[in-house]
Short mmCIF file of C-alpha atoms in Angstrom, two decimals:
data_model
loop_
_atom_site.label_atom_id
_atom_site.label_comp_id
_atom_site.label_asym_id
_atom_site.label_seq_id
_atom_site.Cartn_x
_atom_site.Cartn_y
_atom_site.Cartn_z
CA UNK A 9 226.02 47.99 -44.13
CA UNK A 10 226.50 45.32 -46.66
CA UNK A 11 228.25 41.78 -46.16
CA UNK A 12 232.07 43.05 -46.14
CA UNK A 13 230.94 45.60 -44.17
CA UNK A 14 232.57 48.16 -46.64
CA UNK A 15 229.64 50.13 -48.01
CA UNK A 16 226.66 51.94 -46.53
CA UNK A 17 223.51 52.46 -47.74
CA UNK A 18 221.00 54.73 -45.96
CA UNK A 19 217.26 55.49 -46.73
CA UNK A 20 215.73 59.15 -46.18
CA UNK A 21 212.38 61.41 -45.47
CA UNK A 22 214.24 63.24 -48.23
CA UNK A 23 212.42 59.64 -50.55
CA UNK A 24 216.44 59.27 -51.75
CA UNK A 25 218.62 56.69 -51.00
CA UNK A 26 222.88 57.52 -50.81
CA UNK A 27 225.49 54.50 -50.85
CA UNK A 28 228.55 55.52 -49.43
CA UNK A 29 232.13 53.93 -49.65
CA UNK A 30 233.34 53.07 -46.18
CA UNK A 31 236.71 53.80 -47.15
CA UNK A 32 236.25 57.21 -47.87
CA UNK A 33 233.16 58.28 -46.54
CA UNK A 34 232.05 59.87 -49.53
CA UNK A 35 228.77 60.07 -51.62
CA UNK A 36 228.91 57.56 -54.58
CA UNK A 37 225.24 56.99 -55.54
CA UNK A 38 221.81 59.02 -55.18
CA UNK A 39 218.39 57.41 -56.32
CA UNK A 40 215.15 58.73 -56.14
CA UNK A 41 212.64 56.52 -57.86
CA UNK A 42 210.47 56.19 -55.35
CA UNK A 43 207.33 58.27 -56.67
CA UNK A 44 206.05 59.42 -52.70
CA UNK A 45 207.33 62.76 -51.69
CA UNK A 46 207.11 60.85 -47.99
CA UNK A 47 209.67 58.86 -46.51
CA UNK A 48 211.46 55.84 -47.84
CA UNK A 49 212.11 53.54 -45.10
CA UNK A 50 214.32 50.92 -45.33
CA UNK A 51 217.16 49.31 -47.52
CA UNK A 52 218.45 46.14 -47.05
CA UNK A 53 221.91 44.13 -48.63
CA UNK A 54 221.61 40.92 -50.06
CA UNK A 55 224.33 38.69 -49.90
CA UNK A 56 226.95 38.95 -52.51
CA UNK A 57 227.19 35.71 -53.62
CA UNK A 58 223.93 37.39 -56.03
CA UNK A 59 226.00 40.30 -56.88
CA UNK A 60 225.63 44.18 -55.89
CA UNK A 61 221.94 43.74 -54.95
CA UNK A 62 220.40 46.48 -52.79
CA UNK A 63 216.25 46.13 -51.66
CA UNK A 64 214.32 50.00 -50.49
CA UNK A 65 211.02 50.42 -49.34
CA UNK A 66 209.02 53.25 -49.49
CA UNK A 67 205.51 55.00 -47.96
CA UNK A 68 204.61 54.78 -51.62
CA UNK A 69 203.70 51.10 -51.02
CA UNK A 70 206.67 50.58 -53.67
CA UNK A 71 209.61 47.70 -53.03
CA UNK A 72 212.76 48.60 -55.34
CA UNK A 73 215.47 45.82 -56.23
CA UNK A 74 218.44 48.12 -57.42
CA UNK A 75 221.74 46.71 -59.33
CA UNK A 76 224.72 47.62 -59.77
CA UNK A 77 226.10 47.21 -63.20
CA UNK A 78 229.60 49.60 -63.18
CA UNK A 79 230.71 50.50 -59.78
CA UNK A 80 228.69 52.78 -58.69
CA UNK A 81 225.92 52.80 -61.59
CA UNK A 82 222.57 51.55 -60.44
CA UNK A 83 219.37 50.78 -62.35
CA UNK A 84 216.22 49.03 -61.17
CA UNK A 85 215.79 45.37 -61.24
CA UNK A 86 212.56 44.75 -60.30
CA UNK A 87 209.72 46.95 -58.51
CA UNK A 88 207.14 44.66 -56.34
CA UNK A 89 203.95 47.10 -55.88
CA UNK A 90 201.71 44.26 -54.43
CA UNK A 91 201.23 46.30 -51.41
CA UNK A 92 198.36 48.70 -51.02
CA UNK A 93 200.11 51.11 -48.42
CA UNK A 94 203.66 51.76 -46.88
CA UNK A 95 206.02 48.86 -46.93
CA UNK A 96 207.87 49.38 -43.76
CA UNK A 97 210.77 46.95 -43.66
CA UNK A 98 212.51 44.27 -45.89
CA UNK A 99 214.71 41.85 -45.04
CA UNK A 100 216.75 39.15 -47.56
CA UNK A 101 216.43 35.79 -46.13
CA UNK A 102 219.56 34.17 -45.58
CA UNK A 103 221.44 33.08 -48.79
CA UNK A 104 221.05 29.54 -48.13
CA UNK A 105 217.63 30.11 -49.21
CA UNK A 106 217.99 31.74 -52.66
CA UNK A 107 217.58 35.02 -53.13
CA UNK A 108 214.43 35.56 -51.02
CA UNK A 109 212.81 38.77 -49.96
CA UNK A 110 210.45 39.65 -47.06
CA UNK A 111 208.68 42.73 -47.17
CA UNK A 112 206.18 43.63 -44.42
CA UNK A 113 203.85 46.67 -44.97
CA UNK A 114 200.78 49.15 -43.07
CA UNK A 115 198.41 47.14 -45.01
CA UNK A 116 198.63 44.29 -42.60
CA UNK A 117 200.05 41.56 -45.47
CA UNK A 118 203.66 40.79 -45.48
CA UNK A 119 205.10 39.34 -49.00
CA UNK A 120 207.93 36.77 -49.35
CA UNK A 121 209.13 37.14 -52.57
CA UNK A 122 211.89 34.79 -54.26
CA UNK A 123 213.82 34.13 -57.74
CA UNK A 124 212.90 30.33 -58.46
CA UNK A 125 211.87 30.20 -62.20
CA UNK A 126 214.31 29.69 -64.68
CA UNK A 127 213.86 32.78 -66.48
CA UNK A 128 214.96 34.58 -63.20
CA UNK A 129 211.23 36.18 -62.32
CA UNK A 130 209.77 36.56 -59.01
CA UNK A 131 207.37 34.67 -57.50
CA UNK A 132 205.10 36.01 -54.56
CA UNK A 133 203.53 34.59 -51.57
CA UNK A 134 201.83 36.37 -49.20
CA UNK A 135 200.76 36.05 -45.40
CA UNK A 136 197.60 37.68 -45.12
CA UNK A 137 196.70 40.08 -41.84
CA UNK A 138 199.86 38.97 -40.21
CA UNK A 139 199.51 41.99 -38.27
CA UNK A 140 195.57 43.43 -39.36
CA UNK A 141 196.64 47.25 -38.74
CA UNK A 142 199.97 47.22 -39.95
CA UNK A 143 203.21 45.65 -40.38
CA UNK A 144 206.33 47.50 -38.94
CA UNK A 145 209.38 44.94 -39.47
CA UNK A 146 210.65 42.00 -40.22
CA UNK A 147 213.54 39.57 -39.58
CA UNK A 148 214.49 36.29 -40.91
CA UNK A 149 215.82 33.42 -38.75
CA UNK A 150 219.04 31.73 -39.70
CA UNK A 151 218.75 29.09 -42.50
CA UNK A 152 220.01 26.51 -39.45
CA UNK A 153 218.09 25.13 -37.23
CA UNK A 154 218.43 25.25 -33.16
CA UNK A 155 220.32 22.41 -32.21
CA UNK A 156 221.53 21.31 -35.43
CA UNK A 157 225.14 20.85 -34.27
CA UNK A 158 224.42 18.56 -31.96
CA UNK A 159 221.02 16.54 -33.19
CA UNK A 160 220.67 13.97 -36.07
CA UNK A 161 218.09 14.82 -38.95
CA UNK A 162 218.38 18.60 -38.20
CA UNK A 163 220.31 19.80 -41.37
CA UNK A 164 217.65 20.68 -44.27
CA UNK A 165 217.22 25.06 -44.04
CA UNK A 166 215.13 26.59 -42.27
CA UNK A 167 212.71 28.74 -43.42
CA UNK A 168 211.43 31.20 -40.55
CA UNK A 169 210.99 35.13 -39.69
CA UNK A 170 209.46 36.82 -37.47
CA UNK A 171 207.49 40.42 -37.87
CA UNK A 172 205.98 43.47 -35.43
CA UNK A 173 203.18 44.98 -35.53
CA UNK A 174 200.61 48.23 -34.33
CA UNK A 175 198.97 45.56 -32.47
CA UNK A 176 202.15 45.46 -30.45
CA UNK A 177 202.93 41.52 -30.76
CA UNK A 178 205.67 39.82 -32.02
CA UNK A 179 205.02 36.99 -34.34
CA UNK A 180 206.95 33.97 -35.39
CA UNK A 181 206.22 32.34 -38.91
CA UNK A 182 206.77 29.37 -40.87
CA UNK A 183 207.02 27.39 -44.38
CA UNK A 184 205.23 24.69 -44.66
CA UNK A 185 204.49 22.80 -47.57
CA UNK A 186 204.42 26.35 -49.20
CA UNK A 187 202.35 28.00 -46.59
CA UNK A 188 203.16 30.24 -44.12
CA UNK A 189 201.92 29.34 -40.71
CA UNK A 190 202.47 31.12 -37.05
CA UNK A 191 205.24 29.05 -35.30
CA UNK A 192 204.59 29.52 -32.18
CA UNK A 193 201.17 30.44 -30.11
CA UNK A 194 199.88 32.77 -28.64
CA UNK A 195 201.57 35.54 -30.49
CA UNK A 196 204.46 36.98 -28.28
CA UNK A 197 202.27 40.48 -26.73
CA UNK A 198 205.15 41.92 -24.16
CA UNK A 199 204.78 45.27 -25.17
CA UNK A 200 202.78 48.10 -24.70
CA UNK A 201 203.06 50.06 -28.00
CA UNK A 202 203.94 49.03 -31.31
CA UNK A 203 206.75 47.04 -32.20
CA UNK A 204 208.97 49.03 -34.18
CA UNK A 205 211.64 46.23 -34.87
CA UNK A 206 212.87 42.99 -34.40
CA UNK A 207 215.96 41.06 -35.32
CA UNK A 208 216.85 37.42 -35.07
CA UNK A 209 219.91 36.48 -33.80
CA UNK A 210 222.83 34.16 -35.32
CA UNK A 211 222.30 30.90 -33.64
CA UNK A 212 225.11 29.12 -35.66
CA UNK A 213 223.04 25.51 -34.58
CA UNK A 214 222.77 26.01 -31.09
CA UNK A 215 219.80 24.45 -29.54
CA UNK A 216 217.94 28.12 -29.10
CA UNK A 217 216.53 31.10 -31.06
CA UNK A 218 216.73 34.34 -29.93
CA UNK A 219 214.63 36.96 -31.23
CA UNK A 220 215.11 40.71 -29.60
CA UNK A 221 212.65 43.47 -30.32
CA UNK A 222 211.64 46.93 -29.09
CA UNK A 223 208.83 49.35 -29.16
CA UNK A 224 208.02 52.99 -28.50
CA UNK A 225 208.78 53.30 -24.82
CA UNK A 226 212.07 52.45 -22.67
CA UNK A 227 212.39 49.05 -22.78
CA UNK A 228 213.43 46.35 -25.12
CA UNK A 229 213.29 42.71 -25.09
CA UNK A 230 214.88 39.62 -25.92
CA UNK A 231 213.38 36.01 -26.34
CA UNK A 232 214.27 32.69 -25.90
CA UNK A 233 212.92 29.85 -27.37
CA UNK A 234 213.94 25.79 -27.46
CA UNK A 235 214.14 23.85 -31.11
CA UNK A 236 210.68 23.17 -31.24
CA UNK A 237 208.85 26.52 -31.29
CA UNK A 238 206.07 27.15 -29.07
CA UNK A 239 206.43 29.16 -25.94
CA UNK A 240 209.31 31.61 -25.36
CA UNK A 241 210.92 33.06 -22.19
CA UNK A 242 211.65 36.99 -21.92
CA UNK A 243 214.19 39.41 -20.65
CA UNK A 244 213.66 43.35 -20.28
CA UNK A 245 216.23 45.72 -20.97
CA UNK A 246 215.69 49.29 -19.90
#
């Protein structure tokens, strides 16, 4: 669903993706550029303050930026092919931060790609083996940090997301002088299975984050965690 919540984008085993009017409920736009006869995965919004920008991902280890120039007319981009295997998930970091995209794939690495040159090219930086035997999602935390409404000093972005993984953890990153570093130790391992997504919850400057996640089984979680990182506390939901 994009940011008005007006349009609706889906991704397909069919390797198409359809974007649908709300309003009518209607097929407006087919693609199928990815070049795997396999699934395509995910597609993710970005904020419209960059225009009509939709991100897919693909078991072709493909990432597709799509435009829209005339309603309804799309054409690629950019195509990030930095993975080696699926890309499972991508997420657009919250517009605060640019436009920023994560992109976690089977090959263990997740990217964090972002327009900062002039001449409107991506850069690329990569965390290495965040999860060694595979990457299943990602999710950015909001650009504010926990407890900003009511500390002093607490009002530059922040620049965090967390990821799953076959190794069934849950882990929490960071930027840091323009590395990314795991935010909080040990990594979060309340599952059984692997992680099949996480999300990050709004936390509009309140002094907590809240990740929630879930895995192949019947329960899902949700965790807690203060403003300055380190352990969290956990709920089950069954």
């Amino acid at each position: 669903m994009d940011y008005y919540g007006k349009r609706l984008a889906t991704a397909s085993s069919d390797h198409t993706i359809k974007n649908n009017w709300g309003e009518q409920h209607s097929l407006s736009a087919s693609s199928n550029s990815h070049r795997s006869p396999r699934t395509c995965w995910q597609v993710a919004w970005a904020h419209p303050k960059f225009g009509s920008l939709l991100a897919s991902c693909s078991y072709d280890g493909r990432v597709i930026v799509w435009k829209e120039g005339n309603q309804n007319e799309w054409t690629q981009a950019h195509v990030f092919d930095d993975h080696k295997s699926s890309v499972n998930s991508v997420a657009w970091a919250p517009h605060e931060l640019g436009l920023c995209l994560a992109c976690g794939s089977s090959d263990g690495n997740i990217s964090v790609s972002f327009t900062a040159r002039a001449d409107g090219g991506w850069d690329t930086s990569r965390i290495d083996q965040a999860h060694p035997v595979g990457v299943t999602s990602v999710s950015w935390a909001p650009s504010t940090a926990p407890g900003a409404l009511v500390g002093a000093g607490l009002l530059d972005p922040v620049q965090k997301l967390c990821s799953g993984g076959c190794d069934n953890t849950v882990k929490v990153w960071k930027l840091n002088n323009g590395l990314w570093k795991m935010d909080c130790f040990p990594a979060l391992q309340m599952h059984t299975d692997w992680v099949r997504d996480v999300a990050w919850a709004p936390n509009l400057g309140l002094p907590k984050s809240t990740i929630a996640s879930c895995f192949t089984g019947w329960k899902s979680d949700y965790m807690d965690c203060g403003q300055g990182g380190g352990s969290m506390g956990r709920q089950d939901f069954e």
